[in-house]
PDB file of C-alpha atoms in Angstrom:
ATOM      1  CA  UNK A   1     -12.821  53.970  52.552  1.00 50.00           C
ATOM      2  CA  UNK A   2     -12.731  51.477  55.487  1.00 52.00           C
ATOM      3  CA  UNK A   3     -11.778  53.633  59.097  1.00 55.00           C
ATOM      4  CA  UNK A   4     -10.725  51.467  62.330  1.00 57.00           C
ATOM      5  CA  UNK A   5     -12.645  52.768  65.513  1.00 56.00           C
ATOM      6  CA  UNK A   6     -10.180  55.127  66.505  1.00 59.00           C
ATOM      7  CA  UNK A   7     -10.105  57.081  63.514  1.00 56.00           C
ATOM      8  CA  UNK A   8     -13.711  57.229  63.776  1.00 58.00           C
ATOM      9  CA  UNK A   9     -13.857  58.618  66.920  1.00 61.00           C
ATOM     10  CA  UNK A  10     -11.409  61.205  66.131  1.00 56.00           C
ATOM     11  CA  UNK A  11     -13.152  62.171  62.981  1.00 52.00           C
ATOM     12  CA  UNK A  12     -16.283  62.546  64.977  1.00 54.00           C
ATOM     13  CA  UNK A  13     -14.884  64.852  67.606  1.00 55.00           C
ATOM     14  CA  UNK A  14     -13.440  66.924  64.751  1.00 50.00           C
ATOM     15  CA  UNK A  15     -16.697  67.047  63.026  1.00 50.00           C
ATOM     16  CA  UNK A  16     -18.757  68.199  66.041  1.00 51.00           C
ATOM     17  CA  UNK A  17     -15.941  70.683  67.040  1.00 49.00           C
ATOM     18  CA  UNK A  18     -16.025  72.750  63.688  1.00 51.00           C
ATOM     19  CA  UNK A  19     -19.726  72.177  63.492  1.00 50.00           C
ATOM     20  CA  UNK A  20     -19.968  70.463  59.855  1.00 48.00           C
ATOM     21  CA  UNK A  21     -18.700  67.865  58.463  1.00 47.00           C
ATOM     22  CA  UNK A  22     -14.974  67.402  58.011  1.00 45.00           C
ATOM     23  CA  UNK A  23     -13.315  66.060  55.095  1.00 48.00           C
ATOM     24  CA  UNK A  24     -11.835  62.298  55.787  1.00 49.00           C
ATOM     25  CA  UNK A  25      -8.835  61.835  56.390  1.00 48.00           C
ATOM     26  CA  UNK A  26      -6.243  61.221  53.612  1.00 48.00           C
ATOM     27  CA  UNK A  27      -6.585  57.682  51.942  1.00 50.00           C
ATOM     28  CA  UNK A  28      -4.593  55.283  53.655  1.00 46.00           C
ATOM     29  CA  UNK A  29      -2.460  52.607  51.293  1.00 47.00           C
ATOM     30  CA  UNK A  30      -4.614  50.004  50.138  1.00 49.00           C
ATOM     31  CA  UNK A  31      -4.497  46.936  52.676  1.00 48.00           C
ATOM     32  CA  UNK A  32      -3.919  43.664  51.718  1.00 52.00           C
ATOM     33  CA  UNK A  33      -6.556  41.498  51.240  1.00 51.00           C
ATOM     34  CA  UNK A  34      -5.716  39.603  54.944  1.00 51.00           C
ATOM     35  CA  UNK A  35      -5.897  43.144  56.614  1.00 53.00           C
ATOM     36  CA  UNK A  36      -9.228  44.008  54.483  1.00 53.00           C
ATOM     37  CA  UNK A  37     -10.822  40.753  55.229  1.00 51.00           C
ATOM     38  CA  UNK A  38      -9.773  41.301  59.329  1.00 51.00           C
ATOM     39  CA  UNK A  39     -11.165  44.885  59.218  1.00 45.00           C
ATOM     40  CA  UNK A  40     -14.430  43.502  57.606  1.00 47.00           C
ATOM     41  CA  UNK A  41     -14.759  40.943  60.344  1.00 49.00           C
ATOM     42  CA  UNK A  42     -14.760  43.472  62.834  1.00 49.00           C
ATOM     43  CA  UNK A  43     -17.194  45.524  61.166  1.00 48.00           C
ATOM     44  CA  UNK A  44     -19.285  42.635  60.682  1.00 51.00           C
ATOM     45  CA  UNK A  45     -19.058  43.570  56.705  1.00 50.00           C
ATOM     46  CA  UNK A  46     -18.133  41.255  54.131  1.00 48.00           C
ATOM     47  CA  UNK A  47     -14.675  41.606  52.369  1.00 48.00           C
ATOM     48  CA  UNK A  48     -14.618  43.857  49.534  1.00 50.00           C
ATOM     49  CA  UNK A  49     -14.129  41.511  46.562  1.00 51.00           C
ATOM     50  CA  UNK A  50     -10.569  41.802  44.742  1.00 52.00           C
ATOM     51  CA  UNK A  51     -10.651  44.178  42.071  1.00 48.00           C
ATOM     52  CA  UNK A  52     -10.700  42.480  38.813  1.00 56.00           C
ATOM     53  CA  UNK A  53      -8.221  43.252  36.206  1.00 50.00           C
ATOM     54  CA  UNK A  54      -9.432  44.885  33.157  1.00 51.00           C
ATOM     55  CA  UNK A  55      -9.497  42.500  30.230  1.00 47.00           C
ATOM     56  CA  UNK A  56      -7.177  44.043  27.162  1.00 48.00           C
ATOM     57  CA  UNK A  57      -8.823  44.491  24.284  1.00 47.00           C
ATOM     58  CA  UNK A  58      -7.739  42.947  20.884  1.00 43.00           C
ATOM     59  CA  UNK A  59      -6.399  46.436  20.004  1.00 46.00           C
ATOM     60  CA  UNK A  60      -3.998  46.895  22.957  1.00 45.00           C
ATOM     61  CA  UNK A  61      -3.298  42.838  22.873  1.00 47.00           C
ATOM     62  CA  UNK A  62      -1.979  43.480  19.182  1.00 44.00           C
ATOM     63  CA  UNK A  63      -0.374  46.646  20.454  1.00 43.00           C
ATOM     64  CA  UNK A  64       1.716  44.878  22.905  1.00 43.00           C
ATOM     65  CA  UNK A  65       2.967  42.356  20.955  1.00 43.00           C
ATOM     66  CA  UNK A  66       5.786  42.945  18.908  1.00 42.00           C
ATOM     67  CA  UNK A  67       5.719  41.884  15.527  1.00 40.00           C
ATOM     68  CA  UNK A  68       8.427  39.394  14.617  1.00 41.00           C
ATOM     69  CA  UNK A  69       9.221  38.045  11.231  1.00 45.00           C
ATOM     70  CA  UNK A  70       8.165  34.742  10.338  1.00 44.00           C
ATOM     71  CA  UNK A  71      10.756  31.838  11.581  1.00 44.00           C
ATOM     72  CA  UNK A  72      11.905  29.824   8.889  1.00 45.00           C
ATOM     73  CA  UNK A  73      10.832  26.153   8.926  1.00 48.00           C
ATOM     74  CA  UNK A  74      13.631  23.788   9.278  1.00 46.00           C
ATOM     75  CA  UNK A  75      14.632  22.118   6.125  1.00 47.00           C
ATOM     76  CA  UNK A  76      13.020  18.335   6.231  1.00 49.00           C
ATOM     77  CA  UNK A  77      15.486  15.660   6.784  1.00 45.00           C
ATOM     78  CA  UNK A  78      16.589  13.509   4.119  1.00 45.00           C
ATOM     79  CA  UNK A  79      14.517  10.036   3.895  1.00 47.00           C
ATOM     80  CA  UNK A  80      16.753   7.583   5.860  1.00 46.00           C
ATOM     81  CA  UNK A  81      16.830   3.658   4.291  1.00 40.00           C
ATOM     82  CA  UNK A  82      16.642   0.689   6.308  1.00 42.00           C
ATOM     83  CA  UNK A  83      20.427   0.875   6.947  1.00 44.00           C
ATOM     84  CA  UNK A  84      20.009   4.383   8.428  1.00 43.00           C
ATOM     85  CA  UNK A  85      21.786   6.326   5.311  1.00 43.00           C
ATOM     86  CA  UNK A  86      20.662   9.729   4.489  1.00 44.00           C
ATOM     87  CA  UNK A  87      21.886   9.531   0.931  1.00 48.00           C
ATOM     88  CA  UNK A  88      19.604   8.112  -1.755  1.00 56.00           C
ATOM     89  CA  UNK A  89      19.930   4.682  -2.386  1.00 60.00           C
ATOM     90  CA  UNK A  90      22.214   4.335  -5.601  1.00 70.00           C
ATOM     91  CA  UNK A  91      21.129   2.340  -8.912  1.00 78.00           C
ATOM     92  CA  UNK A  92      21.786  -1.516  -8.357  1.00 82.00           C
ATOM     93  CA  UNK A  93      24.396  -2.482 -10.765  1.00 89.00           C
ATOM     94  CA  UNK A  94      23.382  -4.317 -13.637  1.00 93.00           C
ATOM     95  CA  UNK A  95      23.353  -7.977 -14.492  1.00 95.00           C
ATOM     96  CA  UNK A  96      26.477  -9.407 -16.576  1.00 96.00           C
ATOM     97  CA  UNK A  97      25.559 -11.887 -18.936  1.00 96.00           C
ATOM     98  CA  UNK A  98      27.411 -14.640 -17.462  1.00 97.00           C
ATOM     99  CA  UNK A  99      25.429 -13.658 -14.021  1.00 97.00           C
ATOM    100  CA  UNK A 100      21.912 -14.080 -15.995  1.00 97.00           C
ATOM    101  CA  UNK A 101      23.272 -17.310 -17.556  1.00 97.00           C
ATOM    102  CA  UNK A 102      24.167 -18.763 -14.419  1.00 97.00           C
ATOM    103  CA  UNK A 103      21.040 -17.973 -12.551  1.00 98.00           C
ATOM    104  CA  UNK A 104      18.667 -19.884 -14.805  1.00 98.00           C
ATOM    105  CA  UNK A 105      21.149 -23.054 -15.112  1.00 98.00           C
ATOM    106  CA  UNK A 106      20.681 -23.185 -11.385  1.00 98.00           C
ATOM    107  CA  UNK A 107      16.793 -22.577 -11.800  1.00 98.00           C
ATOM    108  CA  UNK A 108      16.728 -25.456 -14.423  1.00 97.00           C
ATOM    109  CA  UNK A 109      19.074 -27.989 -12.498  1.00 97.00           C
ATOM    110  CA  UNK A 110      16.341 -27.675  -9.490  1.00 97.00           C
ATOM    111  CA  UNK A 111      13.275 -27.439 -11.633  1.00 96.00           C
ATOM    112  CA  UNK A 112      13.982 -28.636 -15.241  1.00 96.00           C
ATOM    113  CA  UNK A 113      10.171 -28.737 -16.139  1.00 94.00           C
ATOM    114  CA  UNK A 114       8.320 -26.186 -14.400  1.00 94.00           C
ATOM    115  CA  UNK A 115       4.436 -26.481 -14.347  1.00 90.00           C
ATOM    116  CA  UNK A 116       2.021 -23.704 -13.972  1.00 89.00           C
ATOM    117  CA  UNK A 117      -0.314 -24.160 -10.830  1.00 91.00           C
ATOM    118  CA  UNK A 118      -3.457 -23.118 -12.531  1.00 94.00           C
ATOM    119  CA  UNK A 119      -5.712 -26.873 -13.190  1.00 95.00           C
ATOM    120  CA  UNK A 120      -7.172 -26.853 -16.935  1.00 96.00           C
ATOM    121  CA  UNK A 121      -8.025 -29.183 -19.556  1.00 96.00           C
ATOM    122  CA  UNK A 122      -7.486 -27.466 -22.834  1.00 97.00           C
ATOM    123  CA  UNK A 123      -6.528 -24.057 -23.611  1.00 97.00           C
ATOM    124  CA  UNK A 124      -9.662 -22.336 -23.364  1.00 97.00           C
ATOM    125  CA  UNK A 125     -10.369 -23.922 -19.682  1.00 97.00           C
ATOM    126  CA  UNK A 126      -6.777 -22.578 -19.288  1.00 97.00           C
ATOM    127  CA  UNK A 127      -8.038 -19.046 -20.702  1.00 97.00           C
ATOM    128  CA  UNK A 128     -10.774 -18.895 -18.268  1.00 97.00           C
ATOM    129  CA  UNK A 129      -8.493 -20.295 -15.507  1.00 96.00           C
ATOM    130  CA  UNK A 130      -6.326 -17.389 -15.942  1.00 96.00           C
ATOM    131  CA  UNK A 131      -9.127 -14.741 -16.460  1.00 96.00           C
ATOM    132  CA  UNK A 132     -10.716 -15.900 -12.985  1.00 95.00           C
ATOM    133  CA  UNK A 133      -7.419 -16.011 -11.383  1.00 92.00           C
ATOM    134  CA  UNK A 134      -7.311 -11.871 -11.356  1.00 88.00           C
ATOM    135  CA  UNK A 135      -6.986 -10.818  -7.499  1.00 86.00           C
ATOM    136  CA  UNK A 136      -7.600 -14.448  -6.656  1.00 90.00           C
ATOM    137  CA  UNK A 137      -4.749 -17.177  -5.438  1.00 90.00           C
ATOM    138  CA  UNK A 138      -4.772 -20.321  -7.794  1.00 92.00           C
ATOM    139  CA  UNK A 139      -5.384 -22.848  -5.073  1.00 93.00           C
ATOM    140  CA  UNK A 140      -8.829 -20.819  -4.655  1.00 94.00           C
ATOM    141  CA  UNK A 141      -9.524 -20.790  -8.591  1.00 95.00           C
ATOM    142  CA  UNK A 142      -8.679 -24.431  -8.773  1.00 95.00           C
ATOM    143  CA  UNK A 143     -10.719 -25.421  -5.846  1.00 94.00           C
ATOM    144  CA  UNK A 144     -13.736 -23.639  -8.046  1.00 94.00           C
ATOM    145  CA  UNK A 145     -13.142 -24.734 -11.770  1.00 95.00           C
ATOM    146  CA  UNK A 146     -12.732 -28.694 -10.969  1.00 95.00           C
ATOM    147  CA  UNK A 147     -16.782 -28.810 -10.817  1.00 95.00           C
ATOM    148  CA  UNK A 148     -17.099 -26.242 -13.269  1.00 96.00           C
ATOM    149  CA  UNK A 149     -14.843 -27.596 -16.353  1.00 96.00           C
ATOM    150  CA  UNK A 150     -16.052 -30.849 -15.411  1.00 95.00           C
ATOM    151  CA  UNK A 151     -19.429 -29.363 -16.815  1.00 96.00           C
ATOM    152  CA  UNK A 152     -18.118 -26.835 -19.438  1.00 96.00           C
ATOM    153  CA  UNK A 153     -14.957 -27.031 -21.067  1.00 96.00           C
ATOM    154  CA  UNK A 154     -16.123 -25.535 -24.048  1.00 96.00           C
ATOM    155  CA  UNK A 155     -17.357 -22.301 -25.166  1.00 97.00           C
ATOM    156  CA  UNK A 156     -20.525 -23.676 -26.242  1.00 97.00           C
ATOM    157  CA  UNK A 157     -21.099 -25.847 -22.817  1.00 97.00           C
ATOM    158  CA  UNK A 158     -20.130 -22.432 -21.238  1.00 97.00           C
ATOM    159  CA  UNK A 159     -22.512 -20.823 -22.818  1.00 96.00           C
ATOM    160  CA  UNK A 160     -25.255 -23.801 -22.389  1.00 96.00           C
ATOM    161  CA  UNK A 161     -24.733 -23.512 -18.915  1.00 94.00           C
ATOM    162  CA  UNK A 162     -25.611 -19.868 -18.368  1.00 94.00           C
ATOM    163  CA  UNK A 163     -24.089 -16.781 -16.451  1.00 94.00           C
ATOM    164  CA  UNK A 164     -26.019 -17.780 -13.610  1.00 95.00           C
ATOM    165  CA  UNK A 165     -25.014 -21.194 -12.884  1.00 95.00           C
ATOM    166  CA  UNK A 166     -21.339 -20.025 -13.671  1.00 95.00           C
ATOM    167  CA  UNK A 167     -21.199 -17.655 -11.208  1.00 95.00           C
ATOM    168  CA  UNK A 168     -22.954 -20.114  -8.496  1.00 94.00           C
ATOM    169  CA  UNK A 169     -19.663 -22.281  -9.587  1.00 95.00           C
ATOM    170  CA  UNK A 170     -17.001 -19.226  -9.181  1.00 95.00           C
ATOM    171  CA  UNK A 171     -18.744 -17.816  -6.294  1.00 93.00           C
ATOM    172  CA  UNK A 172     -15.996 -18.288  -3.656  1.00 93.00           C
ATOM    173  CA  UNK A 173     -13.608 -16.508  -6.122  1.00 93.00           C
ATOM    174  CA  UNK A 174     -13.240 -12.632  -5.684  1.00 87.00           C
ATOM    175  CA  UNK A 175     -15.248 -10.031  -7.979  1.00 89.00           C
ATOM    176  CA  UNK A 176     -17.110 -13.606  -8.992  1.00 91.00           C
ATOM    177  CA  UNK A 177     -20.261 -11.683 -10.650  1.00 92.00           C
ATOM    178  CA  UNK A 178     -17.789  -9.552 -13.278  1.00 94.00           C
ATOM    179  CA  UNK A 179     -15.797 -12.758 -13.751  1.00 95.00           C
ATOM    180  CA  UNK A 180     -18.525 -14.556 -14.655  1.00 95.00           C
ATOM    181  CA  UNK A 181     -19.886 -12.047 -17.112  1.00 95.00           C
ATOM    182  CA  UNK A 182     -16.838 -11.842 -18.668  1.00 96.00           C
ATOM    183  CA  UNK A 183     -16.703 -15.544 -19.213  1.00 96.00           C
ATOM    184  CA  UNK A 184     -20.158 -15.966 -20.977  1.00 97.00           C
ATOM    185  CA  UNK A 185     -18.966 -13.101 -22.913  1.00 97.00           C
ATOM    186  CA  UNK A 186     -15.647 -14.106 -23.929  1.00 97.00           C
ATOM    187  CA  UNK A 187     -17.152 -17.563 -25.267  1.00 97.00           C
ATOM    188  CA  UNK A 188     -19.785 -15.950 -27.123  1.00 97.00           C
ATOM    189  CA  UNK A 189     -16.775 -14.150 -28.863  1.00 97.00           C
ATOM    190  CA  UNK A 190     -14.813 -17.002 -29.142  1.00 97.00           C
ATOM    191  CA  UNK A 191     -17.962 -18.565 -31.027  1.00 97.00           C
ATOM    192  CA  UNK A 192     -18.560 -15.679 -33.154  1.00 96.00           C
ATOM    193  CA  UNK A 193     -15.279 -14.588 -33.998  1.00 96.00           C
ATOM    194  CA  UNK A 194     -12.718 -17.877 -33.548  1.00 97.00           C
ATOM    195  CA  UNK A 195     -14.873 -20.472 -34.166  1.00 95.00           C
ATOM    196  CA  UNK A 196     -14.605 -21.533 -30.772  1.00 95.00           C
ATOM    197  CA  UNK A 197     -10.835 -21.799 -30.472  1.00 96.00           C
ATOM    198  CA  UNK A 198      -8.266 -19.818 -28.270  1.00 97.00           C
ATOM    199  CA  UNK A 199      -6.075 -17.737 -30.919  1.00 96.00           C
ATOM    200  CA  UNK A 200      -2.943 -18.011 -31.333  1.00 95.00           C
ATOM    201  CA  UNK A 201      -1.947 -14.106 -31.193  1.00 95.00           C
ATOM    202  CA  UNK A 202      -1.633 -11.630 -28.680  1.00 95.00           C
ATOM    203  CA  UNK A 203      -3.826  -9.233 -30.356  1.00 96.00           C
ATOM    204  CA  UNK A 204      -6.726 -11.900 -30.430  1.00 96.00           C
ATOM    205  CA  UNK A 205      -6.693 -12.940 -26.932  1.00 97.00           C
ATOM    206  CA  UNK A 206      -6.241  -9.196 -25.557  1.00 96.00           C
ATOM    207  CA  UNK A 207      -9.627  -8.552 -27.645  1.00 96.00           C
ATOM    208  CA  UNK A 208     -11.554 -11.041 -25.240  1.00 96.00           C
ATOM    209  CA  UNK A 209     -13.384  -9.675 -22.618  1.00 95.00           C
ATOM    210  CA  UNK A 210     -11.709  -9.892 -19.405  1.00 94.00           C
ATOM    211  CA  UNK A 211      -8.427 -10.754 -20.739  1.00 95.00           C
ATOM    212  CA  UNK A 212      -5.455  -8.410 -20.540  1.00 94.00           C
ATOM    213  CA  UNK A 213      -1.675  -8.675 -21.509  1.00 95.00           C
ATOM    214  CA  UNK A 214      -0.616 -11.040 -18.517  1.00 94.00           C
ATOM    215  CA  UNK A 215      -3.584 -13.445 -19.568  1.00 96.00           C
ATOM    216  CA  UNK A 216      -2.228 -13.333 -23.258  1.00 96.00           C
ATOM    217  CA  UNK A 217       1.240 -14.143 -22.190  1.00 96.00           C
ATOM    218  CA  UNK A 218       0.376 -17.415 -20.269  1.00 96.00           C
ATOM    219  CA  UNK A 219      -1.762 -18.556 -22.343  1.00 97.00           C
ATOM    220  CA  UNK A 220       0.820 -18.026 -25.547  1.00 97.00           C
ATOM    221  CA  UNK A 221       3.358 -19.452 -23.312  1.00 96.00           C
ATOM    222  CA  UNK A 222       1.349 -22.742 -21.495  1.00 95.00           C
ATOM    223  CA  UNK A 223      -0.982 -23.443 -24.219  1.00 95.00           C
ATOM    224  CA  UNK A 224       1.010 -22.773 -27.831  1.00 96.00           C
ATOM    225  CA  UNK A 225       4.613 -22.904 -26.139  1.00 95.00           C
ATOM    226  CA  UNK A 226       5.558 -19.432 -27.038  1.00 95.00           C
ATOM    227  CA  UNK A 227       8.460 -17.548 -25.657  1.00 96.00           C
ATOM    228  CA  UNK A 228       6.733 -14.815 -23.870  1.00 96.00           C
ATOM    229  CA  UNK A 229       6.884 -13.249 -20.223  1.00 96.00           C
ATOM    230  CA  UNK A 230       3.851 -13.197 -18.142  1.00 95.00           C
ATOM    231  CA  UNK A 231       4.506 -10.303 -15.275  1.00 95.00           C
ATOM    232  CA  UNK A 232       2.616 -11.014 -12.167  1.00 93.00           C
ATOM    233  CA  UNK A 233       3.176  -9.582  -8.859  1.00 94.00           C
ATOM    234  CA  UNK A 234       5.647 -11.871  -7.921  1.00 95.00           C
ATOM    235  CA  UNK A 235       7.940 -11.800 -11.130  1.00 97.00           C
ATOM    236  CA  UNK A 236       7.649  -8.072 -10.496  1.00 97.00           C
ATOM    237  CA  UNK A 237       9.221  -8.372  -7.127  1.00 97.00           C
ATOM    238  CA  UNK A 238      11.742 -10.570  -8.535  1.00 97.00           C
ATOM    239  CA  UNK A 239      12.722  -8.480 -11.434  1.00 97.00           C
ATOM    240  CA  UNK A 240      13.123  -5.336  -9.233  1.00 96.00           C
ATOM    241  CA  UNK A 241      14.361  -6.775  -6.010  1.00 96.00           C
ATOM    242  CA  UNK A 242      17.265  -8.480  -7.609  1.00 96.00           C
ATOM    243  CA  UNK A 243      17.846  -5.861  -9.736  1.00 96.00           C
ATOM    244  CA  UNK A 244      17.831  -8.440 -12.746  1.00 96.00           C
ATOM    245  CA  UNK A 245      15.264  -5.956 -14.619  1.00 96.00           C
ATOM    246  CA  UNK A 246      14.153  -3.204 -12.540  1.00 96.00           C
ATOM    247  CA  UNK A 247      11.125  -1.421 -14.029  1.00 96.00           C
ATOM    248  CA  UNK A 248       8.091   0.918 -12.794  1.00 96.00           C
ATOM    249  CA  UNK A 249       6.015  -0.993 -14.622  1.00 97.00           C
ATOM    250  CA  UNK A 250       5.006  -4.679 -15.286  1.00 96.00           C
ATOM    251  CA  UNK A 251       5.296  -3.752 -18.955  1.00 96.00           C
ATOM    252  CA  UNK A 252       9.050  -2.390 -18.523  1.00 97.00           C
ATOM    253  CA  UNK A 253      10.001  -5.456 -16.190  1.00 97.00           C
ATOM    254  CA  UNK A 254       8.661  -7.903 -19.067  1.00 97.00           C
ATOM    255  CA  UNK A 255      10.718  -6.073 -22.132  1.00 97.00           C
ATOM    256  CA  UNK A 256      13.817  -5.744 -19.461  1.00 97.00           C
ATOM    257  CA  UNK A 257      13.510  -9.519 -18.859  1.00 97.00           C
ATOM    258  CA  UNK A 258      13.452 -10.214 -22.349  1.00 97.00           C
ATOM    259  CA  UNK A 259      16.302  -8.528 -23.393  1.00 97.00           C
ATOM    260  CA  UNK A 260      18.695  -9.908 -20.816  1.00 97.00           C
ATOM    261  CA  UNK A 261      17.229 -13.860 -20.432  1.00 97.00           C
ATOM    262  CA  UNK A 262      19.159 -16.046 -22.716  1.00 96.00           C
ATOM    263  CA  UNK A 263      16.638 -17.432 -25.410  1.00 96.00           C
ATOM    264  CA  UNK A 264      17.344 -21.095 -24.355  1.00 96.00           C
ATOM    265  CA  UNK A 265      15.728 -20.382 -21.232  1.00 97.00           C
ATOM    266  CA  UNK A 266      12.354 -18.487 -22.053  1.00 97.00           C
ATOM    267  CA  UNK A 267      10.133 -21.094 -22.422  1.00 96.00           C
ATOM    268  CA  UNK A 268      10.210 -22.087 -18.690  1.00 96.00           C
ATOM    269  CA  UNK A 269      11.706 -18.376 -17.693  1.00 97.00           C
ATOM    270  CA  UNK A 270       8.089 -17.106 -15.977  1.00 94.00           C
ATOM    271  CA  UNK A 271       7.439 -20.254 -14.455  1.00 96.00           C
ATOM    272  CA  UNK A 272      10.834 -20.225 -12.631  1.00 97.00           C
ATOM    273  CA  UNK A 273      10.570 -16.420 -11.533  1.00 97.00           C
ATOM    274  CA  UNK A 274       6.926 -17.115 -10.081  1.00 96.00           C
ATOM    275  CA  UNK A 275       7.774 -20.025  -8.581  1.00 96.00           C
ATOM    276  CA  UNK A 276      10.600 -18.241  -7.159  1.00 97.00           C
ATOM    277  CA  UNK A 277       8.483 -15.603  -5.854  1.00 96.00           C
ATOM    278  CA  UNK A 278       5.864 -17.390  -4.856  1.00 94.00           C
ATOM    279  CA  UNK A 279       8.152 -19.676  -2.292  1.00 95.00           C
ATOM    280  CA  UNK A 280      11.734 -18.257  -1.616  1.00 96.00           C
ATOM    281  CA  UNK A 281      11.508 -14.332  -2.726  1.00 96.00           C
ATOM    282  CA  UNK A 282       8.905 -13.482  -0.715  1.00 96.00           C
ATOM    283  CA  UNK A 283       7.240  -9.835  -0.352  1.00 93.00           C
ATOM    284  CA  UNK A 284       7.669  -9.427   3.466  1.00 92.00           C
ATOM    285  CA  UNK A 285      10.045 -12.129   4.873  1.00 91.00           C
ATOM    286  CA  UNK A 286      12.310 -13.085   1.830  1.00 94.00           C
ATOM    287  CA  UNK A 287      13.996 -16.565   2.227  1.00 95.00           C
ATOM    288  CA  UNK A 288      17.652 -15.289   1.484  1.00 95.00           C
ATOM    289  CA  UNK A 289      19.147 -18.005   3.068  1.00 94.00           C
ATOM    290  CA  UNK A 290      17.958 -20.832   0.925  1.00 95.00           C
ATOM    291  CA  UNK A 291      17.484 -18.638  -2.628  1.00 96.00           C
ATOM    292  CA  UNK A 292      19.574 -20.297  -5.055  1.00 96.00           C
ATOM    293  CA  UNK A 293      20.843 -16.710  -6.548  1.00 97.00           C
ATOM    294  CA  UNK A 294      21.363 -14.923  -3.153  1.00 95.00           C
ATOM    295  CA  UNK A 295      25.308 -14.336  -4.240  1.00 95.00           C
ATOM    296  CA  UNK A 296      24.042 -13.075  -8.019  1.00 96.00           C
ATOM    297  CA  UNK A 297      21.146 -10.784  -6.526  1.00 95.00           C
ATOM    298  CA  UNK A 298      21.958  -7.122  -5.989  1.00 95.00           C
ATOM    299  CA  UNK A 299      19.692  -6.410  -3.216  1.00 94.00           C
ATOM    300  CA  UNK A 300      21.664  -4.499  -0.338  1.00 92.00           C
ATOM    301  CA  UNK A 301      19.023  -6.011   2.663  1.00 91.00           C
ATOM    302  CA  UNK A 302      19.316  -9.708   1.920  1.00 86.00           C
ATOM    303  CA  UNK A 303      19.255 -11.367   5.105  1.00 76.00           C
ATOM    304  CA  UNK A 304      22.365 -13.769   4.973  1.00 71.00           C
TER     305      UNK A 304
END
């Protein structure tokens, strides 16, 4: 207890009068911090520290909090389309037979004899070029194969060249080590099982190392004139975006296109669609304004 000077004098007189120690006066209300500092300064003492609040124990904290039921998380809003609609995108209206025919008539009139862009000398070099084109551009493959095919245009010559030199020729192409290994292996298999000739069947081509369904379709179409549909990333995009043959996998798109395209267009159909996807129906910025079939296309985001 802090007593003022006058209080101490009164207390001392009372104590001496009674001949003993007197009871201290009742405790006065606690002064605020400013008053305590003033009194302490007069007495030459340090001001008493402000009492700290006792930290609440975990039990006390838990008891002080009301137990509330967990609030329900708000439902996630429906995903909006590019046009801002929360409703799911309806399926595209199928093309009619007349519309399919009209589209390919336009393609044929614009480019009567479309050609693949992979350079090759014969069915074997075409097969090698297609195997090399996986995850690579046609231009990049052509740059590497011009010198390669000049010295190795048959399975026997490719084996004589050897894997190491093949690798040196194609080292500018992605996955070139594995592709060089496949080229040597498929050349060996062609000599062992097919008398050095590229087989004219899908099963035969797909049995070769590094060759899959798309490779078989390209070789059968370009080398042997078969009515096959090779679905690469461009054809897959065109088939789905236009609504001509939507599908979740390349095989679904392939079968869908074969089902709707008239036979008279099938020889060049995959070239028309590849070129259309590569130069007009681009992945990020489709050139809808110059598209030959923009009035037939079902894509709801056409930029025209």
